[in-house]
PDB file of C-alpha atoms in Angstrom:
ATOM      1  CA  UNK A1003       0.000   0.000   0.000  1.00 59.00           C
ATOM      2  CA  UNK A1004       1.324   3.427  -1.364  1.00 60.00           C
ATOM      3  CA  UNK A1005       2.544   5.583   1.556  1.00 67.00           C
ATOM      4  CA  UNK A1006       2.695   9.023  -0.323  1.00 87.00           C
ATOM      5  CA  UNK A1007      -1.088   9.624   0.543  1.00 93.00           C
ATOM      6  CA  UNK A1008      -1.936  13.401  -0.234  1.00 96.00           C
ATOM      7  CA  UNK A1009      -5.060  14.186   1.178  1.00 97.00           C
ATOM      8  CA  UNK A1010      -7.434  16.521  -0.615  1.00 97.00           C
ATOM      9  CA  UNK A1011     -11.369  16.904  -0.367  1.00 97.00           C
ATOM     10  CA  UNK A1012     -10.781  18.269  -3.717  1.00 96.00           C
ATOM     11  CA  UNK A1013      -9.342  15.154  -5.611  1.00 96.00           C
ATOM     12  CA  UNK A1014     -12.036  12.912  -4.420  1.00 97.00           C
ATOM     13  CA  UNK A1015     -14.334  10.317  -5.966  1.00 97.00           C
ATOM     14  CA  UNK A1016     -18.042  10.498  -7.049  1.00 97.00           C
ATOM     15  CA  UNK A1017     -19.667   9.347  -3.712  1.00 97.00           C
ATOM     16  CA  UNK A1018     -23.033   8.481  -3.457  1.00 97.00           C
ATOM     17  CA  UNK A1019     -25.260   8.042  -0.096  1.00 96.00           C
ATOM     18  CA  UNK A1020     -26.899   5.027   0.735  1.00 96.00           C
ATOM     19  CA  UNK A1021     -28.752   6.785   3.216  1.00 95.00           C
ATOM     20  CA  UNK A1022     -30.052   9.988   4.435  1.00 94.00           C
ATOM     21  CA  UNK A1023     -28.202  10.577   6.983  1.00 93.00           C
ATOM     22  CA  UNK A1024     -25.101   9.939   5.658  1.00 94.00           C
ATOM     23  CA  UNK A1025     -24.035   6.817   7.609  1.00 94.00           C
ATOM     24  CA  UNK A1026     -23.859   5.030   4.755  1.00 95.00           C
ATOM     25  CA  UNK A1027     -22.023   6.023   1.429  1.00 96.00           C
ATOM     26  CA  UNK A1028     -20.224   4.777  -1.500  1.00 97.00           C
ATOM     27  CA  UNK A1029     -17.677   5.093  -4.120  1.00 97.00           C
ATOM     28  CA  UNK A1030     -16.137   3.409  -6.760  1.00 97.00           C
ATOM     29  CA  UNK A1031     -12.194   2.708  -6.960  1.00 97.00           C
ATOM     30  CA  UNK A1032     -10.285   1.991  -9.369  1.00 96.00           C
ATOM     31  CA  UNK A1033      -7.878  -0.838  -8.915  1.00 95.00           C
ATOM     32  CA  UNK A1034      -4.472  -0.747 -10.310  1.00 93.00           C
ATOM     33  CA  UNK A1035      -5.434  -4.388 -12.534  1.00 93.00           C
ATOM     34  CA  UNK A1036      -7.483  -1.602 -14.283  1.00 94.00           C
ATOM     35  CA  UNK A1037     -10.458  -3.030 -12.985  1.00 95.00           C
ATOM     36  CA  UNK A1038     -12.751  -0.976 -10.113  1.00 96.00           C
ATOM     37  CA  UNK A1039     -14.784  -1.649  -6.809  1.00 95.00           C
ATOM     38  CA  UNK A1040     -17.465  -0.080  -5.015  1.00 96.00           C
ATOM     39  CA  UNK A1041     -15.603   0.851  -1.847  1.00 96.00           C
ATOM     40  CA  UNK A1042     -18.327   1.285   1.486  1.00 95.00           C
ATOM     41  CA  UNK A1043     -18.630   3.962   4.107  1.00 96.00           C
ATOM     42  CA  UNK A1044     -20.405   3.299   7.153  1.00 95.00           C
ATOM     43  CA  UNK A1045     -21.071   5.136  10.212  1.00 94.00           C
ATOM     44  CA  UNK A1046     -22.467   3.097  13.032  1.00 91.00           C
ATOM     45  CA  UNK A1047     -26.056   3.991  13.274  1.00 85.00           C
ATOM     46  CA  UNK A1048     -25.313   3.674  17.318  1.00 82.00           C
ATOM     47  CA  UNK A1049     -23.234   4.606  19.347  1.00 82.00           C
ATOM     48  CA  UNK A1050     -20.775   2.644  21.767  1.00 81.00           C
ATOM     49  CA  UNK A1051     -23.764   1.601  24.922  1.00 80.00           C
ATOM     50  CA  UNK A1052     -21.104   3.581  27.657  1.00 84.00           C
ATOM     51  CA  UNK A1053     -19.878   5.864  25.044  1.00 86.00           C
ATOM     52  CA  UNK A1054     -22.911   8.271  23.469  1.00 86.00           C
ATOM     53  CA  UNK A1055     -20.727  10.407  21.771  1.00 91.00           C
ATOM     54  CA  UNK A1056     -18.336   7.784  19.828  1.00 91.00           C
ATOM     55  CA  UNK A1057     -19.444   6.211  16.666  1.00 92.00           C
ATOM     56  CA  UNK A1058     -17.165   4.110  14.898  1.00 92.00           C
ATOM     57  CA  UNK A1059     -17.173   4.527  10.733  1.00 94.00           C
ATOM     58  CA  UNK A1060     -15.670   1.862   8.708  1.00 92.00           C
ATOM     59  CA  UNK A1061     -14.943   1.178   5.092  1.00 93.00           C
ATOM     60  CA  UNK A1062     -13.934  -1.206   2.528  1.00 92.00           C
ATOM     61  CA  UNK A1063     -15.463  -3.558   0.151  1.00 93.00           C
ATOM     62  CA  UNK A1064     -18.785  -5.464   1.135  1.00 90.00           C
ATOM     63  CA  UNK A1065     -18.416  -9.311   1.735  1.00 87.00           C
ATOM     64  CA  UNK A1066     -21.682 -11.282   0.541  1.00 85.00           C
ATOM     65  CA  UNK A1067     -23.325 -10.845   3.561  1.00 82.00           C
ATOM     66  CA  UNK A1068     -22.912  -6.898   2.751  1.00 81.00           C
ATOM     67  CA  UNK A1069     -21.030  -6.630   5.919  1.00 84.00           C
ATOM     68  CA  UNK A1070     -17.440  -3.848   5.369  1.00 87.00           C
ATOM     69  CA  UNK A1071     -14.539  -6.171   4.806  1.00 84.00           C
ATOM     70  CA  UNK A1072     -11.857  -4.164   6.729  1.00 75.00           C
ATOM     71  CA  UNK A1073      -9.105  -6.565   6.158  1.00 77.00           C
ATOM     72  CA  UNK A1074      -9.694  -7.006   2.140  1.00 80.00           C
ATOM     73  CA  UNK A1075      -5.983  -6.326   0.533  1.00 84.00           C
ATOM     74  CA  UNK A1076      -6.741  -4.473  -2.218  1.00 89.00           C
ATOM     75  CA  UNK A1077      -4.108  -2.425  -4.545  1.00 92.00           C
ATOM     76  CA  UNK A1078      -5.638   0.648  -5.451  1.00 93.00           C
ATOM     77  CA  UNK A1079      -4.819   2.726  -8.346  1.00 94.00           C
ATOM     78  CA  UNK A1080      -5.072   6.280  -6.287  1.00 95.00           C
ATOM     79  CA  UNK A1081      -4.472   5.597  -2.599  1.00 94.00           C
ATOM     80  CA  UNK A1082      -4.762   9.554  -2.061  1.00 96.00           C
ATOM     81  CA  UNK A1083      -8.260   9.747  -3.910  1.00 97.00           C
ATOM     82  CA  UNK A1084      -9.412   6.787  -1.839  1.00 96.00           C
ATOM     83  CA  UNK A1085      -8.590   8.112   1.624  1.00 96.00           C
ATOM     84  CA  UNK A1086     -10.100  11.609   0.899  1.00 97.00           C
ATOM     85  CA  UNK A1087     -13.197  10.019  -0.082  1.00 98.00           C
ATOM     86  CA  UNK A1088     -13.716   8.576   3.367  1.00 97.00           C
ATOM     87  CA  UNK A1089     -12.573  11.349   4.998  1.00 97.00           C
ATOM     88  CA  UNK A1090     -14.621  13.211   3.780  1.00 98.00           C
ATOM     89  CA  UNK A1091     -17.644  11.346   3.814  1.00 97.00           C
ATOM     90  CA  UNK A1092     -16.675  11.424   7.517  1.00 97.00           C
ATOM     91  CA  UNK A1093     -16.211  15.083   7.523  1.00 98.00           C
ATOM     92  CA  UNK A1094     -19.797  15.845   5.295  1.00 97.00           C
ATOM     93  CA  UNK A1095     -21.650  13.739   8.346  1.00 97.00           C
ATOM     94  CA  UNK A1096     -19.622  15.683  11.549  1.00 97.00           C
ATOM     95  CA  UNK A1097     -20.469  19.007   9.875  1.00 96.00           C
ATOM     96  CA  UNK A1098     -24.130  17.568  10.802  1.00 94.00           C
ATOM     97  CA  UNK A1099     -22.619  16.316  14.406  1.00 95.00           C
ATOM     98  CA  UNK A1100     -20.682  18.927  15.973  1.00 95.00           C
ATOM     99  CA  UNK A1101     -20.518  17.321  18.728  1.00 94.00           C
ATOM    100  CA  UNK A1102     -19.687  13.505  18.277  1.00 95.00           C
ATOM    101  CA  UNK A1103     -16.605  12.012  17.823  1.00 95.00           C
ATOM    102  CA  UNK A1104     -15.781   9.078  14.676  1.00 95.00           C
ATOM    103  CA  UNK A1105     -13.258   6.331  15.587  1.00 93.00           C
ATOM    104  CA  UNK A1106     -11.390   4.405  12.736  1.00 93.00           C
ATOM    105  CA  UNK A1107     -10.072   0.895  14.211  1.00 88.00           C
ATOM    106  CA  UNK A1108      -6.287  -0.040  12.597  1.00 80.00           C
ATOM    107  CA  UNK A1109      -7.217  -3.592  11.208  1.00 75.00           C
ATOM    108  CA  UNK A1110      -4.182  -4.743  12.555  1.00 82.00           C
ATOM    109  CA  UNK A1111      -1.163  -2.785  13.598  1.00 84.00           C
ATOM    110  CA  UNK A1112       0.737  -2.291  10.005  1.00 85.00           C
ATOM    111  CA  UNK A1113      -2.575  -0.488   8.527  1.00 86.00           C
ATOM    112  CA  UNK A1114      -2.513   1.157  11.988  1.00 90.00           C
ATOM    113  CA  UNK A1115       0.804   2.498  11.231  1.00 91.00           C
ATOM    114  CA  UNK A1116       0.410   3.546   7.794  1.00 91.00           C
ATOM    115  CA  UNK A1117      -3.044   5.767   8.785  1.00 92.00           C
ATOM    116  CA  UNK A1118      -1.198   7.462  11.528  1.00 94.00           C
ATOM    117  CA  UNK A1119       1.881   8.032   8.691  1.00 93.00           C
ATOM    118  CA  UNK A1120      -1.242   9.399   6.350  1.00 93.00           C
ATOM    119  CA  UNK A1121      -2.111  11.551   9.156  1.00 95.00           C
ATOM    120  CA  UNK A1122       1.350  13.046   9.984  1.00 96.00           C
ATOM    121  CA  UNK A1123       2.283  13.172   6.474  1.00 95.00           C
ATOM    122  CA  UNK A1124      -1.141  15.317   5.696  1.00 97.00           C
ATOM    123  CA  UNK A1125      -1.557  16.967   9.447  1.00 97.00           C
ATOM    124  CA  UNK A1126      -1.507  20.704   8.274  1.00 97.00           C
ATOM    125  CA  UNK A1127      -4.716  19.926   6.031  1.00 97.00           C
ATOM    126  CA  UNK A1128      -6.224  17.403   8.097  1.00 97.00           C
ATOM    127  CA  UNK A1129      -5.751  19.737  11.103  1.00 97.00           C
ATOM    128  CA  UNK A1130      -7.690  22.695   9.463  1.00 96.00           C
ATOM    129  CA  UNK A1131     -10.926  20.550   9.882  1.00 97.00           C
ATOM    130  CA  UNK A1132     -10.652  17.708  12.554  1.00 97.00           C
ATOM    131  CA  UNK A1133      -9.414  17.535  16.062  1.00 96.00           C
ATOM    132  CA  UNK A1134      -7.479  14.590  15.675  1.00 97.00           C
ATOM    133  CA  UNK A1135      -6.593  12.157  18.524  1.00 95.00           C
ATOM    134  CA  UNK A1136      -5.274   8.216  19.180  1.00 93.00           C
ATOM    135  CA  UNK A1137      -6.175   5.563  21.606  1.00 91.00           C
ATOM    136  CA  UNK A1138      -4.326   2.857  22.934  1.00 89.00           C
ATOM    137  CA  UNK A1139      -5.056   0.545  25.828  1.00 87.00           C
ATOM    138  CA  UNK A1140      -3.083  -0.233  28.641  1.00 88.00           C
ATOM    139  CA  UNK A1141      -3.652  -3.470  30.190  1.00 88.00           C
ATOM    140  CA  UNK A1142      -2.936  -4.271  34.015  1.00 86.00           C
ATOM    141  CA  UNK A1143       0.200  -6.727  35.184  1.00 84.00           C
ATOM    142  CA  UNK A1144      -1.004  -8.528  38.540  1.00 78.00           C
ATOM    143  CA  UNK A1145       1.813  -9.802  39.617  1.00 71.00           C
ATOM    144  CA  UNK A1146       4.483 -12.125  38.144  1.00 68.00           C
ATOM    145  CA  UNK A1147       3.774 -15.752  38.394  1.00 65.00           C
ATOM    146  CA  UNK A1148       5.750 -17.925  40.556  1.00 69.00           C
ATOM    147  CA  UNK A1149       7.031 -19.887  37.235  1.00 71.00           C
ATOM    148  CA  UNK A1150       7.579 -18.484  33.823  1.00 68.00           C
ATOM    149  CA  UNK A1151       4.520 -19.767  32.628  1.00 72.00           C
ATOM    150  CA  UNK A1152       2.232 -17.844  34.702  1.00 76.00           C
ATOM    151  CA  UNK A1153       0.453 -15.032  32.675  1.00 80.00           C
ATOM    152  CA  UNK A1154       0.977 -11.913  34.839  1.00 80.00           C
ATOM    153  CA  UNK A1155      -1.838  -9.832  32.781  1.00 82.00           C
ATOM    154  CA  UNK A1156      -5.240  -9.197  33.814  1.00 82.00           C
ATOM    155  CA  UNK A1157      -7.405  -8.257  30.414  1.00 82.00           C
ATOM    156  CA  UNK A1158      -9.958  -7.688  32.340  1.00 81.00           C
ATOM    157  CA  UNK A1159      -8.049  -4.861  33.685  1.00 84.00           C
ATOM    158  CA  UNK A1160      -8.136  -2.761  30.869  1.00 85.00           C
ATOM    159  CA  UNK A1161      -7.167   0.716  31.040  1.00 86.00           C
ATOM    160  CA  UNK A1162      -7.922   3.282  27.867  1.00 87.00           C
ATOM    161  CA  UNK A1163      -5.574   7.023  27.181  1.00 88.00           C
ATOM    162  CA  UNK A1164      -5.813   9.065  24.745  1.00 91.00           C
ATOM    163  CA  UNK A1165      -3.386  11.556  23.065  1.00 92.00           C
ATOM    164  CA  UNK A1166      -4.169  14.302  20.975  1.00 95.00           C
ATOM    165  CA  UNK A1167      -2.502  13.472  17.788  1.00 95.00           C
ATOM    166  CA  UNK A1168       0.372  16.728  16.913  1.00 95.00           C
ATOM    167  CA  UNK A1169       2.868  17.026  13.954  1.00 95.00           C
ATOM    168  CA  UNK A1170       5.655  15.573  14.180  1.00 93.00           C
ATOM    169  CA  UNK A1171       4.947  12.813  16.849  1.00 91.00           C
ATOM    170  CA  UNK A1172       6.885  10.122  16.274  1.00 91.00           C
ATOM    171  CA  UNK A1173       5.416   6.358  17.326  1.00 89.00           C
ATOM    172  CA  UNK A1174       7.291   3.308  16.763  1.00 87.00           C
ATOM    173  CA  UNK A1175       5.342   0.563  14.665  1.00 84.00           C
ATOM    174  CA  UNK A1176       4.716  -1.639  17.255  1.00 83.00           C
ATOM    175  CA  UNK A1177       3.823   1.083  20.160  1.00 85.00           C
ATOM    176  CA  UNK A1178       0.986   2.357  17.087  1.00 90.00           C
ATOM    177  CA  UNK A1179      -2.672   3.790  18.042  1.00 90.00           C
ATOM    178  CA  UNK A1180      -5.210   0.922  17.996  1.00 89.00           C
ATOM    179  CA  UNK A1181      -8.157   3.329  16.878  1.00 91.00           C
ATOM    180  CA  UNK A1182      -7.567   7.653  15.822  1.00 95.00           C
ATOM    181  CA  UNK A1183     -10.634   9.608  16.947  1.00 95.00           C
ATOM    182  CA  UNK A1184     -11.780  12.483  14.611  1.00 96.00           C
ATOM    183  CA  UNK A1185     -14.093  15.651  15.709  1.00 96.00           C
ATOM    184  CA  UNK A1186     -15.161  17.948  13.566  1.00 96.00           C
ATOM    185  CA  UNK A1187     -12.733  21.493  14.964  1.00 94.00           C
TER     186      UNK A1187
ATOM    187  CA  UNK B 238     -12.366  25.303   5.063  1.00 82.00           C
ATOM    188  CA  UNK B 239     -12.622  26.449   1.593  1.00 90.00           C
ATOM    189  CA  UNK B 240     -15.272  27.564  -0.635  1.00 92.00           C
ATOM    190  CA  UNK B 241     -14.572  24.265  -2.771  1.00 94.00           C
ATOM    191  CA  UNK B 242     -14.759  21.824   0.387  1.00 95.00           C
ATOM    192  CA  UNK B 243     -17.756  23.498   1.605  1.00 95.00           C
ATOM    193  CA  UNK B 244     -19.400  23.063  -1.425  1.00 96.00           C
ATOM    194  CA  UNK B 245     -18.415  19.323  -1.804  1.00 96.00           C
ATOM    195  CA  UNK B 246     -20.002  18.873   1.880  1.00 97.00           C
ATOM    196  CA  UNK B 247     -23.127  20.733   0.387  1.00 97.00           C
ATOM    197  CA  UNK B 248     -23.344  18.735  -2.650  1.00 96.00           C
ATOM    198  CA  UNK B 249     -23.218  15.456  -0.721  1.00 96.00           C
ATOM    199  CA  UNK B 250     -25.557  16.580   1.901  1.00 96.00           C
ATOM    200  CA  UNK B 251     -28.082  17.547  -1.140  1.00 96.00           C
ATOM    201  CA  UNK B 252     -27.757  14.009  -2.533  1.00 96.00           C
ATOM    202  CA  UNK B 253     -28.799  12.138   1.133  1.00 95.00           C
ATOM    203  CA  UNK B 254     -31.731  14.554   1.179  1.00 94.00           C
ATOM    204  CA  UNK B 255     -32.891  12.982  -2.339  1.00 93.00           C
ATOM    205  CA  UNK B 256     -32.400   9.596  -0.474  1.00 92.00           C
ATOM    206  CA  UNK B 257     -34.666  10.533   2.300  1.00 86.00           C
ATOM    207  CA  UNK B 258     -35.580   7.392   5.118  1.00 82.00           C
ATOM    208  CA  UNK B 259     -35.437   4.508   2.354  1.00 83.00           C
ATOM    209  CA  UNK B 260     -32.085   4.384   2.488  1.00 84.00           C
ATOM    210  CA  UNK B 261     -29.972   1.544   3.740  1.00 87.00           C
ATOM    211  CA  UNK B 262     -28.585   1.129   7.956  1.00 85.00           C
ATOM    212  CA  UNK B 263     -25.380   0.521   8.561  1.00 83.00           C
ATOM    213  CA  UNK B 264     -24.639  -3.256   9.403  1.00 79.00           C
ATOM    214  CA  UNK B 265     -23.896  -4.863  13.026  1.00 70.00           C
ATOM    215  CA  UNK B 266     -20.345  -5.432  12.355  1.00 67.00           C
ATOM    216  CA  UNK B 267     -19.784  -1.461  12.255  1.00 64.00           C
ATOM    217  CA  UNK B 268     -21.972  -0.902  14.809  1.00 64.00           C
ATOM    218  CA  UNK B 269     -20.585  -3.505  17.143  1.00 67.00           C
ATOM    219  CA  UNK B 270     -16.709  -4.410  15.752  1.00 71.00           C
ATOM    220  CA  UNK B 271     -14.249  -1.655  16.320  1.00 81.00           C
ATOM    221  CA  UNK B 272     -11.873  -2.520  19.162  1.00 84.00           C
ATOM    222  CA  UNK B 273     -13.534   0.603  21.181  1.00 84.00           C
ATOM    223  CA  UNK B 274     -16.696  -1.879  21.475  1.00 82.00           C
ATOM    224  CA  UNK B 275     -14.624  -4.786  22.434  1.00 84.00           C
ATOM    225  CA  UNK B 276     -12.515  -3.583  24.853  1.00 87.00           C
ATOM    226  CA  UNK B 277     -13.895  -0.816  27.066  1.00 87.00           C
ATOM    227  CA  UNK B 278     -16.894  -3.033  28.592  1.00 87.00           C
ATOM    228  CA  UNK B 279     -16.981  -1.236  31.737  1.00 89.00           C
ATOM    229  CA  UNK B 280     -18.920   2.387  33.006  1.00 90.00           C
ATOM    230  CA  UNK B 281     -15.450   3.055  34.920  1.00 89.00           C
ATOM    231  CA  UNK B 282     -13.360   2.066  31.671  1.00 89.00           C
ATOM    232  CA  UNK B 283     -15.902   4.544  29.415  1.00 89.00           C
ATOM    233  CA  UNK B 284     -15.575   7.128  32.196  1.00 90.00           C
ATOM    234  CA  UNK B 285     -11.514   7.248  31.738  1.00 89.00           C
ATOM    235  CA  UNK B 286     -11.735   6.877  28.196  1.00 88.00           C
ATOM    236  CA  UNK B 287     -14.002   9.899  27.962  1.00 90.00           C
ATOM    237  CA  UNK B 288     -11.626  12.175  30.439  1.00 90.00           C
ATOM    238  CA  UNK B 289      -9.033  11.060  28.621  1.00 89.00           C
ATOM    239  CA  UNK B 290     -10.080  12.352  25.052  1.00 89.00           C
ATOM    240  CA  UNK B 291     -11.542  15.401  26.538  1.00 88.00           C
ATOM    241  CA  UNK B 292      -8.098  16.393  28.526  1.00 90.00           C
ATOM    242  CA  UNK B 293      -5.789  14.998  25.816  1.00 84.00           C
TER     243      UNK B 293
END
């Protein structure tokens, strides 16, 4: 996946809402085989049950059950155009939601890394519209086991912090987010 | 935000209104799958999350 992402609501597909309030939008990419795929946008239509304010918006293609496939590997012919689709079907729907927050979940830790590297490599424009933060989650050690074979973590202790994402910061792969935050500034 | 952005925003926002209510909901795995909804299970977890975005 191409890491020179330049973000631009300017340079951005066609999209097309599913629905009328947004949560639900779509686009067509082009692939780099020459073919193309309808790419989906969704918003959750609730939010977390302890969190009001946080709605989590995902994308990708559809599977057969017409669920987003977040982990589809697809080569895209215009990464750039792609990711300021979404973002700005994200954007279009906060404009409507001043006050909620939209959380995008890193798949696994190398897509992690490569949004937060689309993110610092676009942060001036990104940070003229969204407050911009990332969570990661902390997890308790009890106490060490009396062997080696003793797990010392409690994930049922499970503690949350959250940074406000600035330019420059610099994360090591493996330390990455596990889900950015966006609100509309 | 710029007069062309704004005006992309509009646009879009014209083209849900011409989809009114029959549109389609978004499905259970977006509602339910992020690692947000797997993870912070608690009303003390939520609580520190929240403080935590709100002071970060």
């Amino acid at each position: 996946m191409a890491v020179a992402v330049k973000l631009d609501f300017d340079n951005t597909y066609e999209i097309e809402p599913l629905s009328g309030d947004l949560r639900v939008s779509t686009f067509i990419s082009d692939l780099e085989d020459g073919s193309s795929v309808p790419l989906r946008v969704e918003i959750s239509s609730e939010p977390h049950a302890l969190l009001p304010s946080v709605f989590n918006l995902a994308f990708g293609p559809t599977n057969k059950k017409g669920d987003i496939d977040d982990k589809a590997e697809i080569s895209h012919k215009d990464y750039s155009k792609v990711f300021s689709s979404i973002l700005l079907a994200g954007l279009t729907y906060l404009t409507d939601h001043t006050d909620q927050y939209l959380g995008i979940d890193g798949s696994n830790n190398a897509r992690a890394y490569l949004y937060y590297r689309f993110l610092q490599r676009n942060f001036d424009y990104l940070n003229q519209f969204f407050e911009m933060y990332g969570l990661k989650y902390y997890v308790r050690i009890s106490r060490f086991g009396k062997n080696q074979y003793d797990n010392p973590f409690d994930f049922n202790d499970v503690v949350p912090a959250t940074d406000r994402i600035r330019k420059g910061m610099v994360i090591r792969s493996n330390l990455m987010y596990n889900y950015f935050i966006f609100k509309l500034k | 935000m710029t007069k062309s952005v704004e005006k992309k925003i509009a646009d879009l926002k014209a083209k849900a209104r011409r989809v009114g209510k029959k549109g389609v909901k978004p499905s259970s795995a977006t509602r339910n799958g992020s690692s947000l909804h797997k993870i912070i299970k608690t009303p003390e977890q939520a609580k520190a999350f929240m403080k935590s975005l709100q002071t970060a």
